[in-house]
CSV table of C-alpha atoms in Angstrom, one decimal:
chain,number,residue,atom,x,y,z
A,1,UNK,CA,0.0,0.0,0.0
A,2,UNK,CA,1.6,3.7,-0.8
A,3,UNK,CA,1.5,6.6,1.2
A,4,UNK,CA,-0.9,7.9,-0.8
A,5,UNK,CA,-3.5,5.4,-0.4
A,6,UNK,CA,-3.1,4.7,3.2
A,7,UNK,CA,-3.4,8.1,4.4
A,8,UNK,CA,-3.9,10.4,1.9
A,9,UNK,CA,-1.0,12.5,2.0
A,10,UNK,CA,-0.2,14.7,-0.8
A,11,UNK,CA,2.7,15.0,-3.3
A,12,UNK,CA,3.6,17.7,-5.5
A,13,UNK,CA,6.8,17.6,-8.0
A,14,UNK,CA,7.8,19.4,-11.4
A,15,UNK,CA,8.3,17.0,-14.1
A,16,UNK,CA,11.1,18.4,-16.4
A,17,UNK,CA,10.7,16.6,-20.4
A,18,UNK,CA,13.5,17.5,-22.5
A,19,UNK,CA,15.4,15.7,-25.3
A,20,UNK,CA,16.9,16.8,-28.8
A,21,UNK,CA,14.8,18.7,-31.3
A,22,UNK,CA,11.6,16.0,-32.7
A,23,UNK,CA,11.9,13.1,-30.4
A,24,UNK,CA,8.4,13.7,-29.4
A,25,UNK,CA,8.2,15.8,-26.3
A,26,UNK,CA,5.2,17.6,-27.0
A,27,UNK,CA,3.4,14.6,-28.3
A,28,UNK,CA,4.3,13.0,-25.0
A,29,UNK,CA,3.3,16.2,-22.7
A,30,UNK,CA,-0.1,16.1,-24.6
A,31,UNK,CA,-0.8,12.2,-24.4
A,32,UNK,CA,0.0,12.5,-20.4
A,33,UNK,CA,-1.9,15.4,-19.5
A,34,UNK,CA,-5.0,14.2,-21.8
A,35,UNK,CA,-5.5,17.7,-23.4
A,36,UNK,CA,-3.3,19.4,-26.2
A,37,UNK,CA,-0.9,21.9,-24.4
A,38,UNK,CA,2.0,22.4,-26.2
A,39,UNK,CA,1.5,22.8,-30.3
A,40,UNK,CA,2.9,19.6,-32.4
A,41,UNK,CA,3.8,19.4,-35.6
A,42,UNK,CA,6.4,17.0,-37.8
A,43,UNK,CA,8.7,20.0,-38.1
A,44,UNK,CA,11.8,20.3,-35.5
A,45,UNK,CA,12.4,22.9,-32.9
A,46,UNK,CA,8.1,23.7,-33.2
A,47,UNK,CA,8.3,24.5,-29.2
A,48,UNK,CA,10.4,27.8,-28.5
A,49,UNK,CA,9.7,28.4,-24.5
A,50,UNK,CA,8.9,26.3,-21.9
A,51,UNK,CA,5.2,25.0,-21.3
A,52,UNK,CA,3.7,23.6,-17.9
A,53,UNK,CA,1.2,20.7,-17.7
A,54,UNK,CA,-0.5,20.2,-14.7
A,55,UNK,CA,-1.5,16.6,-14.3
A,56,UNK,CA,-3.4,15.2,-11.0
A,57,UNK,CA,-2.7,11.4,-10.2
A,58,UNK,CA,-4.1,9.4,-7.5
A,59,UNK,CA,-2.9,12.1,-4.8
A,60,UNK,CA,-0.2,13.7,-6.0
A,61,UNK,CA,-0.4,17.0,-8.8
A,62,UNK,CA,2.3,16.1,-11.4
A,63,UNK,CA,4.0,19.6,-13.0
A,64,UNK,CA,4.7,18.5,-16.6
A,65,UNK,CA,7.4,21.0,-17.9
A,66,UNK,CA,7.4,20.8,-21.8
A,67,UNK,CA,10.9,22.1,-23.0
A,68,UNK,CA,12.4,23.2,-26.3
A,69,UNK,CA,14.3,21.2,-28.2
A,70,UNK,CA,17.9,20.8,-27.3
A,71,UNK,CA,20.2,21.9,-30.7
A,72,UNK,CA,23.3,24.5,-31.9
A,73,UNK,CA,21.9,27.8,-31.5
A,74,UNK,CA,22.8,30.6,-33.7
A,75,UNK,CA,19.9,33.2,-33.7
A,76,UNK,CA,19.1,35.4,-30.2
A,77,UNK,CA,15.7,33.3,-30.9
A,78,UNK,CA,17.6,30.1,-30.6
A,79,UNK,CA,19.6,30.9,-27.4
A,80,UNK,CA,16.5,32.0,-25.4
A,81,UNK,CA,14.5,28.6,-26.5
A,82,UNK,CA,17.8,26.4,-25.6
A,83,UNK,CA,18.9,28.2,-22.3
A,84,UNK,CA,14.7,27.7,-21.4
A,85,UNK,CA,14.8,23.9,-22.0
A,86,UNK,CA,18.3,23.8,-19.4
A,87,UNK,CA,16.0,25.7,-16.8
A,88,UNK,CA,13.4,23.1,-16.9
A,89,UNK,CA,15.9,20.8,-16.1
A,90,UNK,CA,17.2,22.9,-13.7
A,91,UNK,CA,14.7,23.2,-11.9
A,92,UNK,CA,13.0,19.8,-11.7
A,93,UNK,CA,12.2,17.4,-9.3
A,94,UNK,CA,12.7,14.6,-11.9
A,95,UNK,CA,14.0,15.3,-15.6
A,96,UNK,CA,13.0,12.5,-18.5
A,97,UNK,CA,15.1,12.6,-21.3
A,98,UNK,CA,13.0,11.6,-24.2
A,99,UNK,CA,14.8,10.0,-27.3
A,100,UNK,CA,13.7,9.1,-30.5
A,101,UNK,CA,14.1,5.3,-30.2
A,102,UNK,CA,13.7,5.6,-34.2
A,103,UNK,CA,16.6,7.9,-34.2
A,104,UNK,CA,19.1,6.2,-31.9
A,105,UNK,CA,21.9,7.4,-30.8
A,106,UNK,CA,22.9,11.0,-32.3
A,107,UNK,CA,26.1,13.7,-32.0
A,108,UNK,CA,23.0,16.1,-30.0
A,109,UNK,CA,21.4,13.5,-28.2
A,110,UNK,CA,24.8,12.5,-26.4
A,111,UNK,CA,25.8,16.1,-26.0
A,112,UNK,CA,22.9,16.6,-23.9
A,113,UNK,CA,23.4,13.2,-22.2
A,114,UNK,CA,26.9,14.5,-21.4
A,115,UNK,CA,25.5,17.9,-19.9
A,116,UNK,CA,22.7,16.3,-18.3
A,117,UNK,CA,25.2,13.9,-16.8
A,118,UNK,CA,27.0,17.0,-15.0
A,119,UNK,CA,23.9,18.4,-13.2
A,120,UNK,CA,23.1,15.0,-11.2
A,121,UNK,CA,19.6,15.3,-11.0
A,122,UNK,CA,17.2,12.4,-10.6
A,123,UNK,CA,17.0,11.6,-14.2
A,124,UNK,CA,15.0,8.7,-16.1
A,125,UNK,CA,15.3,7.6,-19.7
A,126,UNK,CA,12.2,7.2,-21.9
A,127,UNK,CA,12.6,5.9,-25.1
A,128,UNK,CA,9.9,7.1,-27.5
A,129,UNK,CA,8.4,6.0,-30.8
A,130,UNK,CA,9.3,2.2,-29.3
A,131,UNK,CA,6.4,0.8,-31.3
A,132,UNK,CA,8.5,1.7,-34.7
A,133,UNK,CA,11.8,-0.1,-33.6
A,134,UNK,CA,12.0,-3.6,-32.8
A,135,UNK,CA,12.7,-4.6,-28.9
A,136,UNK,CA,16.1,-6.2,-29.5
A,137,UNK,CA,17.5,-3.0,-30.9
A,138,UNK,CA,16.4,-0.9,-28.3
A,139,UNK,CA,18.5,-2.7,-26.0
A,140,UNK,CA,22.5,-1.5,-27.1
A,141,UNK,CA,21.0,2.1,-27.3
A,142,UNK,CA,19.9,2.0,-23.6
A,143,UNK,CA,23.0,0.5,-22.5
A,144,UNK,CA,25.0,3.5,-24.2
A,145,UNK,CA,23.0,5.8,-22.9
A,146,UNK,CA,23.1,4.4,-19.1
A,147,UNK,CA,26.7,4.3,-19.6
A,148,UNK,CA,27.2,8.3,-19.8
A,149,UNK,CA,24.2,9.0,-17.7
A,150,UNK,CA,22.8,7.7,-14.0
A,151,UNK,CA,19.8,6.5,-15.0
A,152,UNK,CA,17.3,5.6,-12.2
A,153,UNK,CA,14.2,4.4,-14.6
A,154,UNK,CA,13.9,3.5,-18.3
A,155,UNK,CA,10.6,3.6,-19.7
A,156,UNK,CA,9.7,2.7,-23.5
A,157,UNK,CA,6.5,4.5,-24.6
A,158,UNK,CA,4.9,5.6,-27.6
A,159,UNK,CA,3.5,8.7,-27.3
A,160,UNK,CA,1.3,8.5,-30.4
A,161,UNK,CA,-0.4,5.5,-29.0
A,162,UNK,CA,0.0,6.1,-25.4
A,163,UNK,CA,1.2,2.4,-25.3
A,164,UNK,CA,3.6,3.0,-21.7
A,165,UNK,CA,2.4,6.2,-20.5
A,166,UNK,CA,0.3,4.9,-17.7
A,167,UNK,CA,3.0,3.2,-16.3
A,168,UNK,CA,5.2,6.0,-16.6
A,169,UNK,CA,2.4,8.4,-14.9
A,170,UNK,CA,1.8,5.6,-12.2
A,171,UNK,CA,5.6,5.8,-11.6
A,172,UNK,CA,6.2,9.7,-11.6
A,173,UNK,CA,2.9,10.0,-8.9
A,174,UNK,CA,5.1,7.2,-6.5
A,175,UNK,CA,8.0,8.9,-6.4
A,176,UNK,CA,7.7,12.9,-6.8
A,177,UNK,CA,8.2,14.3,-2.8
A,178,UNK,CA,5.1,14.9,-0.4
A,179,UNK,CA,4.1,18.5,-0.1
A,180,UNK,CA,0.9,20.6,-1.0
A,181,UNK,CA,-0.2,21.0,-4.4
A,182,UNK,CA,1.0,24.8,-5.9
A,183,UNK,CA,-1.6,24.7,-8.5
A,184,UNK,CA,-5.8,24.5,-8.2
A,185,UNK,CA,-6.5,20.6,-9.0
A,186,UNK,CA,-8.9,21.5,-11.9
A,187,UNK,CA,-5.7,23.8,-13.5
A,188,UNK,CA,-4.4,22.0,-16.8
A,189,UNK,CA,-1.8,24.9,-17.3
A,190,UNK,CA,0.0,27.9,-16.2
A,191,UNK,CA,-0.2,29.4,-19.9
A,192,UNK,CA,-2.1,32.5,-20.2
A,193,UNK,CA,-4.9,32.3,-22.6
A,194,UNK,CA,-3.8,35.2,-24.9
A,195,UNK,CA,-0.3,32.9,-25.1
A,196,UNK,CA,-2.2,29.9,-26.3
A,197,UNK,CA,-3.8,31.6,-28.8
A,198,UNK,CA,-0.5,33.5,-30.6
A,199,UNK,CA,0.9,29.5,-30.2
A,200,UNK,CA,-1.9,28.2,-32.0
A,201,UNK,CA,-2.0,30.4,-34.8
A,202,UNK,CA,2.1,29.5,-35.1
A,203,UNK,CA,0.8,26.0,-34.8
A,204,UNK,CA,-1.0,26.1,-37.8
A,205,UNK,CA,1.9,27.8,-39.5
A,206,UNK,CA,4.0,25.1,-39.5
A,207,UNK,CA,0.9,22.8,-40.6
A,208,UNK,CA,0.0,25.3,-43.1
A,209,UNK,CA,3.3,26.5,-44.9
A,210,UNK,CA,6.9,24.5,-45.8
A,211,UNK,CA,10.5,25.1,-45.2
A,212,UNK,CA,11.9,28.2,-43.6
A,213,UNK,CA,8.2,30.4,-43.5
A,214,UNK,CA,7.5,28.6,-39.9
A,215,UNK,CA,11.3,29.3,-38.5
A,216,UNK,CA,10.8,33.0,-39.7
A,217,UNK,CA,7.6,33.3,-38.1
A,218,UNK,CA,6.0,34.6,-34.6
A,219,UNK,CA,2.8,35.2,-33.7
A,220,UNK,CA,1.8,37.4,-31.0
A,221,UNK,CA,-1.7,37.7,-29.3
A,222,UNK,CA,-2.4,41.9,-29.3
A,223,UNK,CA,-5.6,42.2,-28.2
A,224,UNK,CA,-7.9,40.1,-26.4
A,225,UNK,CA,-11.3,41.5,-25.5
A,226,UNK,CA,-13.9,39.6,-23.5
A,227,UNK,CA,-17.4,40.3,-25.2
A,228,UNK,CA,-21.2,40.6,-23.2
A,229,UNK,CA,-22.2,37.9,-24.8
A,230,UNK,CA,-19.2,35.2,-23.3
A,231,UNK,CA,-17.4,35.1,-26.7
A,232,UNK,CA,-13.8,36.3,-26.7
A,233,UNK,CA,-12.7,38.6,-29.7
A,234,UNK,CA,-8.8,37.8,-30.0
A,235,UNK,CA,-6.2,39.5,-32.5
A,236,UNK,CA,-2.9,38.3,-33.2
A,237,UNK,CA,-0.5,39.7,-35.5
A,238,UNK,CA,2.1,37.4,-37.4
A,239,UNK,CA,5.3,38.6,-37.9
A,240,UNK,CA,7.5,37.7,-40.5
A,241,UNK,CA,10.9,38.1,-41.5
A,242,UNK,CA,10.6,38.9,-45.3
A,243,UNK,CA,8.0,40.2,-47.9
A,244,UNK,CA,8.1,37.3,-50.0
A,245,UNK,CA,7.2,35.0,-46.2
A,246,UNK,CA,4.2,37.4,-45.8
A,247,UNK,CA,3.1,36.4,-49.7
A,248,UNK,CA,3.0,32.9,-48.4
A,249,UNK,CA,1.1,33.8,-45.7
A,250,UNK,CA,-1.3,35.2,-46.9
A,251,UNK,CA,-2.1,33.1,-50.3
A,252,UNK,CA,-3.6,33.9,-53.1
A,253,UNK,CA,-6.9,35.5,-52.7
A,254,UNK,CA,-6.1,35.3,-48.9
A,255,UNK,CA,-7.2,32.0,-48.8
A,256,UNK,CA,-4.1,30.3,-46.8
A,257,UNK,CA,-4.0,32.8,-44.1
A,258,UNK,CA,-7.9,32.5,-44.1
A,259,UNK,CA,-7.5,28.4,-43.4
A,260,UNK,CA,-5.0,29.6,-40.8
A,261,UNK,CA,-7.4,31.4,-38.8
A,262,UNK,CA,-10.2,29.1,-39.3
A,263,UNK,CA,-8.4,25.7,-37.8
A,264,UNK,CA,-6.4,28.3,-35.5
A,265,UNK,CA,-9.9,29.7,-34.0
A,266,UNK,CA,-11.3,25.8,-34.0
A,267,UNK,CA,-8.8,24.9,-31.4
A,268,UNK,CA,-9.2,28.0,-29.8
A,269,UNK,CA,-13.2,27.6,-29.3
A,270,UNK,CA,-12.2,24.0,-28.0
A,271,UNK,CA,-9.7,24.7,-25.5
A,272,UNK,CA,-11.2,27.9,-24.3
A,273,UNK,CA,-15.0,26.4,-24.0
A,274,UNK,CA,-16.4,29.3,-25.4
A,275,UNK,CA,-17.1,31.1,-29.4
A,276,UNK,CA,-13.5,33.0,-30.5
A,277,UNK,CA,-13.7,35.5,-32.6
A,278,UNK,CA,-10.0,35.5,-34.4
A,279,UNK,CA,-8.4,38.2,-36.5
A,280,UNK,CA,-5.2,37.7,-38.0
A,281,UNK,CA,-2.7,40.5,-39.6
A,282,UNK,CA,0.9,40.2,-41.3
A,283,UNK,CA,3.5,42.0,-41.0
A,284,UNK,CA,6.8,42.2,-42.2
A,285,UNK,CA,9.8,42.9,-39.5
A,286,UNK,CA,13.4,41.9,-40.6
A,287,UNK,CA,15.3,40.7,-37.9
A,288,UNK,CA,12.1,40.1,-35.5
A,289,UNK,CA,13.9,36.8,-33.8
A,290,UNK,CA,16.8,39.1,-32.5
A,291,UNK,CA,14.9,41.9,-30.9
A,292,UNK,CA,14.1,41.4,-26.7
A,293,UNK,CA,11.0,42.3,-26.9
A,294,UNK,CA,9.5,39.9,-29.4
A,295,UNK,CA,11.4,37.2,-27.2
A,296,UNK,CA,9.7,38.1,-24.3
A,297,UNK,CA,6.2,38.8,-26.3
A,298,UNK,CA,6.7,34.6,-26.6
A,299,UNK,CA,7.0,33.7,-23.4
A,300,UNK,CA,11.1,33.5,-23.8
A,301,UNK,CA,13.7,35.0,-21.4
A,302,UNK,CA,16.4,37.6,-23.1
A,303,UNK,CA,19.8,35.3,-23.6
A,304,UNK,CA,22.7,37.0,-24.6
């Protein structure tokens, strides 16, 4: 019998999820907290700032920390979203480093091993997208991996079928410490609504449009007007980095940017429980993912 079920005492832990860029974070964050939090899309590096899930299990309130992608930075953009990921990690009670069983073993995936191996943090190894690879193969890239890192768990999951994730949850609500939960039980995020709605419109960016357009991209909610009738009226302006990005954009006729806002403001109504009203603009802004204050407009730290 656990502490939990014998008498009722409460635990409350953050949950840090990080990995290289596309080894299914997000898809993971998503499948364990039963709702979509964090966008997803096939594209690498799609999450630029940290994202918190709130999960409650049996008695204890998970924190699910979503991270970005771990890669080579080179933009200001890049250095905010990678610093974030290493402060969810920093900061966590537990940190699961998620790898793309499909993948293996890669040059990023064992530089952030070898970092992660420096901070000695409780740290478990989850090998996603295990119902692609065949069992026997999984077996020499978990032994690498354990030999660079202290490793207290390994978990293989898929989180596009959610074959593992119970377990995984049943495991994390064990072991995280006893204390009071920060966060109302009913919470499912921290993540301001007018946030949620700029990421979803940058969400169906990278669903919408190919190549660099989603990279060159923000989105960022300015206004967000609550109306006498419940509905919300919500504009967001895109910005882009070139003329010929905002041509894309926008389609011809306007009809991509019109299929945008459409699936954009279906999630939206979903999420939010109520009728959104979206209107989207684009403009163009050279150099947009160097300036401070469109990092922090996103929800990212300055990083020098």
């Amino acid at each position: 019998m656990t502490v939990q079920d014998h008498d009722n005492t409460t635990r409350c832990g953050f949950v840090a999820i990080v990995g290289a860029p596309n080894a299914g974070k997000s898809t993971l964050l998503n499948r364990m907290a039963g709702t979509k939090l964090s966008i997803v899309s096939p594209k690498a590096q799609t999450t630029r700032f940290r994202v918190l899930g709130i999960l409650m299990r049996n008695h204890t309130q998970i924190l699910l920390v979503d991270t970005p992608g771990i890669f080579q930075p080179r933009r200001k953009l890049d250095r905010a979203m990678v610093a974030a990921a290493w402060t969810g990690s920093d900061d966590a009670d537990i940190t699961l480093l998620i790898v793309d069983a499909r993948a293996g073993m890669t040059d990023a995936l064992r530089a952030i091993a070898t970092r992660l191996a420096e901070q000695k943090r409780r740290l478990w190894l989850v090998l996603n997208k295990t119902d692609l690879v065949r069992r026997d193969a999984l077996l020499p890239l978990t032994a690498e991996l354990s030999s660079i890192l202290p490793v207290e768990h390994v978990f293989m999951v898929s989180a596009r079928s959610g074959e593992g994730v119970d377990d995984l949850l049943d495991r994390l609500a064990a072991d995280l410490p006893a204390g009071p939960y920060l966060y109302p039980e009913d919470d499912l995020t921290d993540l301001p609504d007018r946030l949620l709605a700029a990421e979803l419109v940058r969400e169906q960016i990278f669903l919408q449009t190919h190549e660099e357009v989603p990279y060159a991209a923000t989105a960022e909610t300015e206004g967000f007007q609550e109306r006498p009738d419940g509905s919300v009226r919500i504009e967001v302006t895109i910005y882009v980095a070139r003329a010929s990005h905002k041509a894309i954009l926008i389609g011809e006729g306007g009809r991509r940017i019109r299929t945008i806002g459409e699936k954009a403001r279906h999630e939206l109504t979903r999420l939010l429980g109520r009728k959104c009203h979206l209107f989207l603009n684009v403009k163009e802004r050279a150099g947009w993912d160097e300036e401070r204050a469109r990092l922090r407009a996103i929800g990212l730290d300055d990083a020098s």
